[in-house]
Short mmCIF file of C-alpha atoms and ligand atoms in Angstrom, two decimals:
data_model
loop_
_atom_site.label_atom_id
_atom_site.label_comp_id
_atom_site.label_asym_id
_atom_site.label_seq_id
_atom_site.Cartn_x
_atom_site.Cartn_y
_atom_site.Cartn_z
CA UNK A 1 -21.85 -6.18 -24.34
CA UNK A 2 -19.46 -6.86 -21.55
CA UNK A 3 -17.53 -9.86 -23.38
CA UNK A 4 -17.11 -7.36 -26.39
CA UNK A 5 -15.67 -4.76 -24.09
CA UNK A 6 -13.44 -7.45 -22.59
CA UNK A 7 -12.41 -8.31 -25.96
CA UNK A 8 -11.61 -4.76 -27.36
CA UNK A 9 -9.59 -4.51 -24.43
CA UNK A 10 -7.44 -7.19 -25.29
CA UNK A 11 -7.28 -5.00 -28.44
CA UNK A 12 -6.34 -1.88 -26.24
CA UNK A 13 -3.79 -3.70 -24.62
CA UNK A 14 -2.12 -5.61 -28.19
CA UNK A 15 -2.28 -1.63 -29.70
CA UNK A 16 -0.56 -1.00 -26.20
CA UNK A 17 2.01 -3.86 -26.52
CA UNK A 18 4.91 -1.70 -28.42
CA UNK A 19 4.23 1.35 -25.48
CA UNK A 20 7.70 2.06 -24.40
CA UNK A 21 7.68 2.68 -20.90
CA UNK A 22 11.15 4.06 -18.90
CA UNK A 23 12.80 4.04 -16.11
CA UNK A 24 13.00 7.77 -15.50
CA UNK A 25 15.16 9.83 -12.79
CA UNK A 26 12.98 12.25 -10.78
CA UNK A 27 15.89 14.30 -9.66
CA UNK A 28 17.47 14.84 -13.24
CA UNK A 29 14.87 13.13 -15.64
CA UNK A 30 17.75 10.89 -17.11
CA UNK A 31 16.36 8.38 -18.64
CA UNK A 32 17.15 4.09 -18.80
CA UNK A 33 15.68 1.28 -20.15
CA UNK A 34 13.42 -0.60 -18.50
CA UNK A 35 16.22 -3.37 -18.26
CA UNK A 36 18.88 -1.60 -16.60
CA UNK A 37 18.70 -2.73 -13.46
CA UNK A 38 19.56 -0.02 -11.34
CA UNK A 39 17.19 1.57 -8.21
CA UNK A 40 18.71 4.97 -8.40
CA UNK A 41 20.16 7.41 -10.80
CA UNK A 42 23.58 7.94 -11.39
CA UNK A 43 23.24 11.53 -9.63
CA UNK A 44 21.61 9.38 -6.36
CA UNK A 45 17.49 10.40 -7.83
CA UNK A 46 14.80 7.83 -6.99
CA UNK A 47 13.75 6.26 -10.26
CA UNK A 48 10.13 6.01 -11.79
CA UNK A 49 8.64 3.58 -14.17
CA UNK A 50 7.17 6.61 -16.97
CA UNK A 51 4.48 5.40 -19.78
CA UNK A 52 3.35 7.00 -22.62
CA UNK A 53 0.52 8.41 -21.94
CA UNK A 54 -0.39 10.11 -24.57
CA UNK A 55 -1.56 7.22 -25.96
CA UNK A 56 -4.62 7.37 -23.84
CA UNK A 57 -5.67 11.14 -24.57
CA UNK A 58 -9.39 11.41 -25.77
CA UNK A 59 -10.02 7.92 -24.82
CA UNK A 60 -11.17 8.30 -21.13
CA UNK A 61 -14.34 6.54 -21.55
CA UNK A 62 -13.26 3.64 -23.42
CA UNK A 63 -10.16 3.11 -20.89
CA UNK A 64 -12.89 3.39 -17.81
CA UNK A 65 -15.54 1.03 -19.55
CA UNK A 66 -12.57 -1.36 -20.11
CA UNK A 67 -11.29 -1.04 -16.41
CA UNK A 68 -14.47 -1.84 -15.41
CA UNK A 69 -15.65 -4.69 -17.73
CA UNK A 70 -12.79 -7.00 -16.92
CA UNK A 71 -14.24 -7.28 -13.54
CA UNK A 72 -16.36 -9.44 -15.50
CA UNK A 73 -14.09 -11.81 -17.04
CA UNK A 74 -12.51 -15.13 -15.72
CA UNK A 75 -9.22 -15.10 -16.87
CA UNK A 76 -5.90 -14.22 -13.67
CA UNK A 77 -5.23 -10.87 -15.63
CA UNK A 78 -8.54 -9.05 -15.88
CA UNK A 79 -9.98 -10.45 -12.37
CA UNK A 80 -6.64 -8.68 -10.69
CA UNK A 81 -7.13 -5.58 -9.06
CA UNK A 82 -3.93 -4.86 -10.53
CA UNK A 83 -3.82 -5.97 -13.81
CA UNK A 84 -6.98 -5.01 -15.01
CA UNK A 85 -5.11 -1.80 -15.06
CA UNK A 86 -2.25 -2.75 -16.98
CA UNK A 87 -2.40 -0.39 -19.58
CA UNK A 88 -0.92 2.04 -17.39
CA UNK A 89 1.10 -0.54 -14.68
CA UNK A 90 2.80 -2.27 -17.09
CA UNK A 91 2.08 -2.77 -20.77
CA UNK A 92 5.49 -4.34 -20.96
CA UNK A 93 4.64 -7.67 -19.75
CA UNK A 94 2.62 -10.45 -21.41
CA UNK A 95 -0.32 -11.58 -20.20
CA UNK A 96 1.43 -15.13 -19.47
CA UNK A 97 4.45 -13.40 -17.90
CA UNK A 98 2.08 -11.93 -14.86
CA UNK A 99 2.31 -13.62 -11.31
CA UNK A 100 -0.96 -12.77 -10.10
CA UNK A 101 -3.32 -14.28 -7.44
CA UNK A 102 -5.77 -11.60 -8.62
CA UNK A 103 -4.88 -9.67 -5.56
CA UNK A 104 -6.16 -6.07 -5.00
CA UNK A 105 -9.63 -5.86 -5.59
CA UNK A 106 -10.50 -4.95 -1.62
CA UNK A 107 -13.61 -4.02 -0.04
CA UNK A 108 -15.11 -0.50 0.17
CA UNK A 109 -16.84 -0.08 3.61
CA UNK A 110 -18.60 2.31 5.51
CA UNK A 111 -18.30 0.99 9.22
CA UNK A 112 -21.25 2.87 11.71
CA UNK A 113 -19.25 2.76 14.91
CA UNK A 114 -16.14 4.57 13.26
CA UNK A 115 -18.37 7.44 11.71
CA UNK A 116 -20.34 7.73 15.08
CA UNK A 117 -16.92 8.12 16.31
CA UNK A 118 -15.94 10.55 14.20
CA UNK A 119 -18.95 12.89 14.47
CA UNK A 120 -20.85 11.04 11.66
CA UNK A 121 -18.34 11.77 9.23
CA UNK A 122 -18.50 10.71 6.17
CA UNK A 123 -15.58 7.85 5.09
CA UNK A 124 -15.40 4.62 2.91
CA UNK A 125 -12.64 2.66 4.56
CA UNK A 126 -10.87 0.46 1.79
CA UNK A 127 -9.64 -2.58 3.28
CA UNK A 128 -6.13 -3.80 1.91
CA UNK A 129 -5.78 -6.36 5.00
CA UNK A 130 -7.89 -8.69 2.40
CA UNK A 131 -5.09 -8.84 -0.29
CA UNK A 132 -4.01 -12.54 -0.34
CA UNK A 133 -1.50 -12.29 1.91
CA UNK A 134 -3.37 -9.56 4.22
CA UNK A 135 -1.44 -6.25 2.89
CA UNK A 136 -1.57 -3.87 0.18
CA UNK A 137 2.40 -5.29 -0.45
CA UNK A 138 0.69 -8.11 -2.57
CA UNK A 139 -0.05 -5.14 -5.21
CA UNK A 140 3.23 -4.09 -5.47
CA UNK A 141 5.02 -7.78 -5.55
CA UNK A 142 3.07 -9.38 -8.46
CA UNK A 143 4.49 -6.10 -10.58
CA UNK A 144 7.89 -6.34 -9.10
CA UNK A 145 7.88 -10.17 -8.88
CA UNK A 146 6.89 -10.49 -12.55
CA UNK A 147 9.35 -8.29 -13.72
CA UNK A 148 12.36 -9.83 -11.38
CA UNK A 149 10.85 -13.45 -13.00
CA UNK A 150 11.36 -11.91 -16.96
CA UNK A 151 14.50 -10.34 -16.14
CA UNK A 152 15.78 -14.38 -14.64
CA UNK A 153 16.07 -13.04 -11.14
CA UNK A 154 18.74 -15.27 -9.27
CA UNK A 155 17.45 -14.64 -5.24
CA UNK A 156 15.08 -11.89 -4.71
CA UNK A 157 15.53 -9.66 -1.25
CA UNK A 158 14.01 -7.79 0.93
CA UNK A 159 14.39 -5.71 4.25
CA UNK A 160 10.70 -5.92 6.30
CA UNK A 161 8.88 -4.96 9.15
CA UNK A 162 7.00 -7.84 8.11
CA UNK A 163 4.54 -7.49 5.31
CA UNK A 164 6.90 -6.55 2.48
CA UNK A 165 8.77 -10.07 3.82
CA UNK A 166 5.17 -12.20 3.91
CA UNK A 167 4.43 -10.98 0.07
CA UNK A 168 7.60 -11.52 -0.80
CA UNK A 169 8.09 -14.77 0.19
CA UNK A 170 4.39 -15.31 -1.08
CA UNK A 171 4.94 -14.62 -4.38
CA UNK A 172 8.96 -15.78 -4.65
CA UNK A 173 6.87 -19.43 -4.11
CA UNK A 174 4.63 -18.32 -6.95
CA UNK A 175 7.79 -16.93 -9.12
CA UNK A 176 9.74 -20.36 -7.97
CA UNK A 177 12.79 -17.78 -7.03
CA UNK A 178 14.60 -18.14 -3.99
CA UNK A 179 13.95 -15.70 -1.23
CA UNK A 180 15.64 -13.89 1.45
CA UNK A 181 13.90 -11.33 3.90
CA UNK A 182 15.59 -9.48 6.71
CA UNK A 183 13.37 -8.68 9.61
CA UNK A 184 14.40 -6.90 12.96
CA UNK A 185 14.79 -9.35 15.82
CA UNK A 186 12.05 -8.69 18.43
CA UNK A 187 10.20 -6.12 16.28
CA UNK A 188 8.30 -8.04 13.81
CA UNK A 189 4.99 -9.17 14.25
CA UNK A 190 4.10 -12.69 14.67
CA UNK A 191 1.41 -13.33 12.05
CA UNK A 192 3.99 -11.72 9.44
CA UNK A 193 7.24 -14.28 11.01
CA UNK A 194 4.90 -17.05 10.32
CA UNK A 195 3.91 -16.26 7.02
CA UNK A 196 7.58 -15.86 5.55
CA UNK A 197 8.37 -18.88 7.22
CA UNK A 198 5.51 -21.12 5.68
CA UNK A 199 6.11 -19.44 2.48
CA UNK A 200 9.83 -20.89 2.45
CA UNK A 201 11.92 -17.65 2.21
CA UNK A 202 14.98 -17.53 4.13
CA UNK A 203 13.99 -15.89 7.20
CA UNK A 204 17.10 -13.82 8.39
CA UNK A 205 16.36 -12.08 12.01
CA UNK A 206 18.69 -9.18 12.64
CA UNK A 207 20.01 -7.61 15.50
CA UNK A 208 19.23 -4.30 14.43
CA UNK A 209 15.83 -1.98 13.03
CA UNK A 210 14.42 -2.20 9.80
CA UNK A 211 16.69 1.26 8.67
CA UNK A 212 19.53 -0.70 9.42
CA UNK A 213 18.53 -4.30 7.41
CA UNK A 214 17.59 -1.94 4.39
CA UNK A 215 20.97 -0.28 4.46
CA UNK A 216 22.50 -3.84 4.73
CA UNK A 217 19.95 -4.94 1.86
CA UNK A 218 20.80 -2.10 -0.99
CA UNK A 219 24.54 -1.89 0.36
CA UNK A 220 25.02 -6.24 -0.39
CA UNK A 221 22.56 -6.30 -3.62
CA UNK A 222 25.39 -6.39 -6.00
CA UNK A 223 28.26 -8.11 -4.30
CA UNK A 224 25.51 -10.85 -3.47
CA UNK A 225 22.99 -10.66 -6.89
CA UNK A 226 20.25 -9.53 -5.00
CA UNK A 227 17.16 -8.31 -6.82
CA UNK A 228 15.79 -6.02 -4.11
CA UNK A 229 11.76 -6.00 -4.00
CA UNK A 230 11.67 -3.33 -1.52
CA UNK A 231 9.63 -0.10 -2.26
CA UNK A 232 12.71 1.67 -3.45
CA UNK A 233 11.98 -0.91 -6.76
CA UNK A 234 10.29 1.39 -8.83
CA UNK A 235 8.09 -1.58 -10.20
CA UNK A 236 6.43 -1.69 -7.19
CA UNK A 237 4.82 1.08 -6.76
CA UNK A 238 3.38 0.78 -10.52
CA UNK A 239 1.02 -2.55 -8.70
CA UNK A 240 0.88 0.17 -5.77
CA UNK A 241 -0.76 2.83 -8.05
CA UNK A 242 -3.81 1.05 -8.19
CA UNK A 243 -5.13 1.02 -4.43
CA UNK A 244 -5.95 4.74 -5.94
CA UNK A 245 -7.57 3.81 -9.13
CA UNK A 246 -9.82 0.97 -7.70
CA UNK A 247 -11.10 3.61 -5.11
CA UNK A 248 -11.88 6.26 -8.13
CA UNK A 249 -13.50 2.94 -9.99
CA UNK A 250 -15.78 2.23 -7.13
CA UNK A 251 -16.94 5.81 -6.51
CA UNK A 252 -17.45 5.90 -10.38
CA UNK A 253 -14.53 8.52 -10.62
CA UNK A 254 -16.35 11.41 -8.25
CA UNK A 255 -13.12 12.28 -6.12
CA UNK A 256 -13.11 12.66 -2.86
CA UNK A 257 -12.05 15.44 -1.19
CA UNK A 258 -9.06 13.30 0.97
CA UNK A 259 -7.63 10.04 0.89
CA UNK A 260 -5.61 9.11 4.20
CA UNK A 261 -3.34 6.58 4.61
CA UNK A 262 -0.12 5.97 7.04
CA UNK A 263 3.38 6.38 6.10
CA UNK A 264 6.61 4.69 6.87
CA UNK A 265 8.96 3.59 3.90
CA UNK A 266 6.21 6.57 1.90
CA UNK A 267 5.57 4.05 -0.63
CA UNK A 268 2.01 4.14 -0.86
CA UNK A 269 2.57 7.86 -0.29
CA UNK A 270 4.56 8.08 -3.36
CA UNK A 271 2.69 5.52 -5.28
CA UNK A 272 -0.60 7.57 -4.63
CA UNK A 273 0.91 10.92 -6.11
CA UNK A 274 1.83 9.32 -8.87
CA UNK A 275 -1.27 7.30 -9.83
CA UNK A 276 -3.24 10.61 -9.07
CA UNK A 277 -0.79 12.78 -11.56
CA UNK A 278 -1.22 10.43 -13.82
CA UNK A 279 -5.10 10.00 -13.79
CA UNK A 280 -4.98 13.83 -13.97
CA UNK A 281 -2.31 14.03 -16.77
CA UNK A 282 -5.31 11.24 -18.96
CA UNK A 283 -8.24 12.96 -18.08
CA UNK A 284 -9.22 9.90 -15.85
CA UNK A 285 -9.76 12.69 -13.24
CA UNK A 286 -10.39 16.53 -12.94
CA UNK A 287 -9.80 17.74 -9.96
CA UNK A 288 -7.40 16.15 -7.48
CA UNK A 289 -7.92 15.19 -4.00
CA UNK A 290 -5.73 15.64 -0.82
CA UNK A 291 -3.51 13.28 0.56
CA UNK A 292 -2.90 13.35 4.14
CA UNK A 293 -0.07 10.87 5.40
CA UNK A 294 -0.27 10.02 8.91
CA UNK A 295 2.70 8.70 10.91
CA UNK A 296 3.17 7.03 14.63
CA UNK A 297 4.28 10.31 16.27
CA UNK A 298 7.72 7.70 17.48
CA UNK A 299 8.01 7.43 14.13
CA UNK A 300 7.16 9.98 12.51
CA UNK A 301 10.79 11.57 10.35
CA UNK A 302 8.44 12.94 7.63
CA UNK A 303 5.77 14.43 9.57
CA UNK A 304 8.41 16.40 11.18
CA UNK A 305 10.01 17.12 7.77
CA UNK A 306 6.47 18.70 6.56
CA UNK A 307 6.71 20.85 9.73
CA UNK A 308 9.83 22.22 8.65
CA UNK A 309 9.66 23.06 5.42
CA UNK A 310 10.85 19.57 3.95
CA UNK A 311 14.32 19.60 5.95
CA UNK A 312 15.35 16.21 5.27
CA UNK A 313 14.86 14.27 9.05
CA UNK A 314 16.12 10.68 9.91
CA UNK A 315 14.99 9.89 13.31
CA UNK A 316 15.40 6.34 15.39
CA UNK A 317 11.77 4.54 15.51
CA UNK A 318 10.07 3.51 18.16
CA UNK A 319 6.16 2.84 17.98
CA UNK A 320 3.72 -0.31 18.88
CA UNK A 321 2.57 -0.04 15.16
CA UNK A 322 5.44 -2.19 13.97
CA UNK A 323 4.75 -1.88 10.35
CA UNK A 324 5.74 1.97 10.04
CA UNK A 325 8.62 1.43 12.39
CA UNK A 326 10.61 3.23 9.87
CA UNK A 327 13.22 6.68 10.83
CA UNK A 328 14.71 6.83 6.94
CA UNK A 329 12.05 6.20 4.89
CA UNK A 330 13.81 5.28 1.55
CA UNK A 331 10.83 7.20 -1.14
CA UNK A 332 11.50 10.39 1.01
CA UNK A 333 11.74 12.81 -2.29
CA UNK A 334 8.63 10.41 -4.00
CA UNK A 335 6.69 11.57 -1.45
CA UNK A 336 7.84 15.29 -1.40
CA UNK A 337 6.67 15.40 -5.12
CA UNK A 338 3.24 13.49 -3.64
CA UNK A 339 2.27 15.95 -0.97
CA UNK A 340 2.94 19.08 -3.22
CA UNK A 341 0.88 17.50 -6.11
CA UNK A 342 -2.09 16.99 -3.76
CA UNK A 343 -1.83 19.87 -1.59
CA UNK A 344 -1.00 17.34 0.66
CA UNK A 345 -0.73 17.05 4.31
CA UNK A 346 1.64 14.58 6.75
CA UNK A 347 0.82 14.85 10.50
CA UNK A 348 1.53 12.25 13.56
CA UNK A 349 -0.68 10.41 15.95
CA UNK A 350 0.49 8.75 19.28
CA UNK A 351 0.24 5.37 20.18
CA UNK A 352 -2.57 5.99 22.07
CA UNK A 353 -4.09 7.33 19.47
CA UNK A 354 -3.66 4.58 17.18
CA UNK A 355 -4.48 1.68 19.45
CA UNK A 356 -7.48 3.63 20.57
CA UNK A 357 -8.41 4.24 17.37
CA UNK A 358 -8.27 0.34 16.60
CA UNK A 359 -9.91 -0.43 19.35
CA UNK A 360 -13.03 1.59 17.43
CA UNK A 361 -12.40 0.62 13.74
CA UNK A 362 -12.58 -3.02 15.04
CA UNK A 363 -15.16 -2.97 16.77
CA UNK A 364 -17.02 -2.47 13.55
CA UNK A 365 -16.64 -6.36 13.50
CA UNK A 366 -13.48 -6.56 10.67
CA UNK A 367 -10.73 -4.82 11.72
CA UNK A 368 -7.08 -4.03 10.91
CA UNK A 369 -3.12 -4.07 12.11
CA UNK A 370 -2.05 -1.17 14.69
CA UNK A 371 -0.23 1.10 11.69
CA UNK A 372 -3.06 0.56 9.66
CA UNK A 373 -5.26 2.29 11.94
CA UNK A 374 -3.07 5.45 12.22
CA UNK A 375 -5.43 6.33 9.28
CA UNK A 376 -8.61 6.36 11.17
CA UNK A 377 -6.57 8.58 14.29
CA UNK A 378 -5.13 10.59 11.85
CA UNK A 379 -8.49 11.28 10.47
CA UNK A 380 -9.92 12.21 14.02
CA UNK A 381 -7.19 14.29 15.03
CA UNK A 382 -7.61 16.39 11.18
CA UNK A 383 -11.04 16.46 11.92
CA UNK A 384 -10.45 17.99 15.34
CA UNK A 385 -7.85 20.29 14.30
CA UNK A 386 -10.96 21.42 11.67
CA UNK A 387 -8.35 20.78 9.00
CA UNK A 388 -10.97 18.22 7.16
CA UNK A 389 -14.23 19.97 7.50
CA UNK A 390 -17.11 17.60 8.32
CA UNK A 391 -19.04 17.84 5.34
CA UNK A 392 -15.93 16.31 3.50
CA UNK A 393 -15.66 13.30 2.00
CA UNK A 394 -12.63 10.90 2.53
CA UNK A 395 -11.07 7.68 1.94
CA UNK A 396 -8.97 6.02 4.23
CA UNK A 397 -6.56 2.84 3.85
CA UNK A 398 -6.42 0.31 5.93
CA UNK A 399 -3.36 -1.44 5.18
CA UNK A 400 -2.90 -4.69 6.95
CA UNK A 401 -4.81 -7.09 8.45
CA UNK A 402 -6.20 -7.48 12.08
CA UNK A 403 -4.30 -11.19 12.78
CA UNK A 404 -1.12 -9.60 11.63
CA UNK A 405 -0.20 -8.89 14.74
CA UNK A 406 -2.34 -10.20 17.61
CA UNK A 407 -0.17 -9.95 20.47
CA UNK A 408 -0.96 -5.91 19.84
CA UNK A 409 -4.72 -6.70 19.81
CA UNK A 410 -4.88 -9.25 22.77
CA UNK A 411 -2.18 -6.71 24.72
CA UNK A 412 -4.59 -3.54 24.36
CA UNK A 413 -7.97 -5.66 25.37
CA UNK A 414 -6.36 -7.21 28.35
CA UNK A 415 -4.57 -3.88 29.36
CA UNK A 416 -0.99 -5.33 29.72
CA UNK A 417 0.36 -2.96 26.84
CA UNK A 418 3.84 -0.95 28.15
CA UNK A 419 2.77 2.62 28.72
CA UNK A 420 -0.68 2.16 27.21
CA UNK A 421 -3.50 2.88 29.09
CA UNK A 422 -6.92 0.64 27.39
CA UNK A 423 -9.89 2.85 27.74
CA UNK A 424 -11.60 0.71 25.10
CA UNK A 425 -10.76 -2.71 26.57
CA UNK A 426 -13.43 -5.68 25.84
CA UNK A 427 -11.54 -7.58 28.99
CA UNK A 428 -11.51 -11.34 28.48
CA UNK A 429 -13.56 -12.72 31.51
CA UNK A 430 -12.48 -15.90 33.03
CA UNK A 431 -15.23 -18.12 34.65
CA UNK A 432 -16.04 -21.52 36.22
CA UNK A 433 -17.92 -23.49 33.81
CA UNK A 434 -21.22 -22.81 36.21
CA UNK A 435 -24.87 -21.64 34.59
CA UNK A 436 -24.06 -18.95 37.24
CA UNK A 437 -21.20 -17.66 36.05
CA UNK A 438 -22.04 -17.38 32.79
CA UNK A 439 -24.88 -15.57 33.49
CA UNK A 440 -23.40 -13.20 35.53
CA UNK A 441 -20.62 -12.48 32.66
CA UNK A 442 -23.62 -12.00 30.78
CA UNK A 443 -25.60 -9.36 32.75
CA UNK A 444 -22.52 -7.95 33.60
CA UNK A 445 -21.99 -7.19 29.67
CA UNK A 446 -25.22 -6.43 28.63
N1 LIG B 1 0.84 -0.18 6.88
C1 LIG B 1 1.34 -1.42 6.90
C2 LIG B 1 0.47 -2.51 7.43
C3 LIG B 1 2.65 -1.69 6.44
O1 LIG B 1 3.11 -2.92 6.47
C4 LIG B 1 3.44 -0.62 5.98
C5 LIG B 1 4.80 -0.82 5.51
C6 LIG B 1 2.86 0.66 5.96
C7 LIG B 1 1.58 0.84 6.42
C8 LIG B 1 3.61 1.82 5.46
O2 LIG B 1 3.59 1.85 4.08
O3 LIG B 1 6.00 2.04 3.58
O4 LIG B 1 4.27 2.49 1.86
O5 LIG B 1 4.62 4.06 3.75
N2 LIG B 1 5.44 -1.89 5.65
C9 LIG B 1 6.75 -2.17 5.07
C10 LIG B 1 7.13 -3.61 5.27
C11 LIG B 1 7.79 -1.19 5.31
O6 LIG B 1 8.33 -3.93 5.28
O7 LIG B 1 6.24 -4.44 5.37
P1 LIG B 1 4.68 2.66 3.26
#
């Protein structure tokens, strides 16, 4: 029963094959091939990848029953959590033109010490940290990789704080392209230097943030040949899209009332509009639930933005969660569109908040990187605020993994953190190797 849904997919996906998909403006709605390779419009609009989706109308069950079968099936394509999608990532492709390590696919978990936490509230924490590089970038690199390999890529590029670089010079390896990622010096976590240095990209450490190594990034692309795999690549967020749709898969398509996750270039935030409009747009889904995008309050250019009535802000970032160290996020008017779709909200969360917040969420024995766990204080603080009632259901993204960054992690437990205080601390104890002494470290922490 499941082979033969397997196989009519492949069916699904052959009928699928001739689906012309665009690039599309979202300012204008001038359209380009899928060739042309341009990241914005000629009037300045971010650009979307748009599918037919007609295609699909009156075939919701057969597309979910497909989704679901391939789970099933051994070959790279259907055991991705990406391309098992693919009739609506990226029909384009072949099945032997995808660079896939069968990332996506992430847990689902509901972690006791969290919901205590949060008055017993009711969340399913979906952990991207277990993507194969430990981010949800993986999702969005073997679409944008794949596409960079078909259209002979020369070097592929990006501007990081660090887990954009890691994928990228992950799956550059995989692609055989040549990489170059631009980090900032001094504000890049460790775990992510090391992996885009054992990867083999050229590691280029600026003196400057991550705004300003994007703005070198998109300003040298052409002079240089760059293919740029940042967010601002519309083929990323197609891989990016289906964070949303494995969540609606696992909850057999009941929608929650909120899904939270932190912003900083707004990828995800854009990304998760757009998979959401889309599932709507099929039939996939009926009602649609609210985004809320939390941001480290030093960071924190769109949260501000929401506050006043989408006024365009740029701010200079400054926050221990390294990842969303970001003051001009690049999918600014993606993420507009996002928030108005959902009835969306964007709010900020201190430092504080965030590494108190991780102190809690890992705790619960699996844990996640400081921006990732803006989710979980952004949750609390909506939850306070009564803005998510507690009979609500939510998902919340954790984006990165805990040994990302483990000078944050190791800082906060042994309270030498600048300006942090460590309520939460589990203190290393240092001992002489004595039966004594390790008995009284024991009473002392039971
Ligand atoms: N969480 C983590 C762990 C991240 O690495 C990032 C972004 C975000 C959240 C924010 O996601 O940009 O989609 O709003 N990191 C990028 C990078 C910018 O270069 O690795 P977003």
């Amino acid at each position: 029963m499941l082979v033969r849904s397997v196989l009519e997919g492949r069916e699904l996906l052959k009928r699928n094959m001739n689906s012309n998909s665009q690039l599309q403006c979202i300012a204008c709605q001038h359209e380009y091939s899928l060739d042309d390779q341009r990241l914005n419009c000629d009037c300045g609009g971010l650009l979307d990848v748009v599918h037919d989706l007609s295609i699909w109308s009156g075939r919701v069950a057969e597309l979910k029953e497909l989704f679901r079968a391939r789970r099933n099936s051994d070959t790279p394509a259907d055991r991705s959590g990406i391309w098992r999608f693919r009739e609506l990532v990226l029909p384009e492709l072949r099945e032997d033109e995808l660079l896939t390590r069968c990332e996506g696919n992430t847990r689902h978990y509901r972690f006791a010490k969290t919901s205590d936490w949060l008055g017993g509230f009711d969340v399913i924490f979906k952990h991207e940290g277990e993507n194969p590089t430990g981010s949800f970038k993986d999702r969005g690199m073997t679409v944008a990789m794949s596409w960079a390999k078909r259209q002979k890529a020369k070097y592929v590029v990006c501007a990081s704080t660090g887990n954009t670089a890691a994928a990228v010079a992950s799956y550059a390896s995989l692609a055989d392209i040549p990489a170059i990622i631009l980090i900032s010096e001094g504000n890049t976590a460790l775990g992510k230097v090391a992996q885009s240095l054992a990867y083999g990209a050229l590691t280029v450490k600026i003196r400057g943030d991550f705004d300003t190594a994007l703005k070198l990034v998109l300003e040298s692309r052409e002079q240089l040949g760059l293919t740029v795999l940042n967010s601002v690549n519309p083929f990323r967020l197609e891989g990016q899209k289906t964070i949303i749709w494995e969540a609606l898969d696992f909850l057999n398509w009941e929608v929650p009332d909120w899904i939270v996750v932190p912003g900083g270039n707004l990828g995800n935030t854009s990304a998760f509009g757009k998979a959401l409009m889309e599932a709507k747009e099929i039939g996939l889904i009926s009602k649609v639930p609210r985004l809320a995008v939390i941001q480290a309050a030093g960071a924190a250019p769109f949260a501000q933005g929401f506050a006043a009535g989408w006024q365009h802000e740029i701010v200079t970032a400054d926050t221990i969660a390294t990842a969303i160290r970001i003051g001009n996020p690049v999918n600014w008017d993606k993420a507009v569109r996002s928030i108005k779709f959902t009835n969306g909200v964007v709010t900020s969360v201190t430092d504080q908040e965030i590494m108190d917040a991780k102190a809690i969420v890992d705790s619960d024995g699996v844990g996640a990187e400081p921006a990732s766990c803006a989710s979980a204080a952004g949750l609390k603080k909506l939850l306070t605020t009564g803005l998510i009632k507690p009979e609500e259901r939510a998902v919340a993204i954790l984006t990165g993994h805990l040994l990302k960054d483990p000078a944050a992690t190791v800082g906060y437990h042994s309270g030498t953190l600048d300006k942090l205080e460590s309520p939460l601390a589990n203190q290393p104890v240092v001992i002489d190797p004595t039966l004594e002494a390790l008995a009284l470290a024991l009473a002392k922490k039971s």
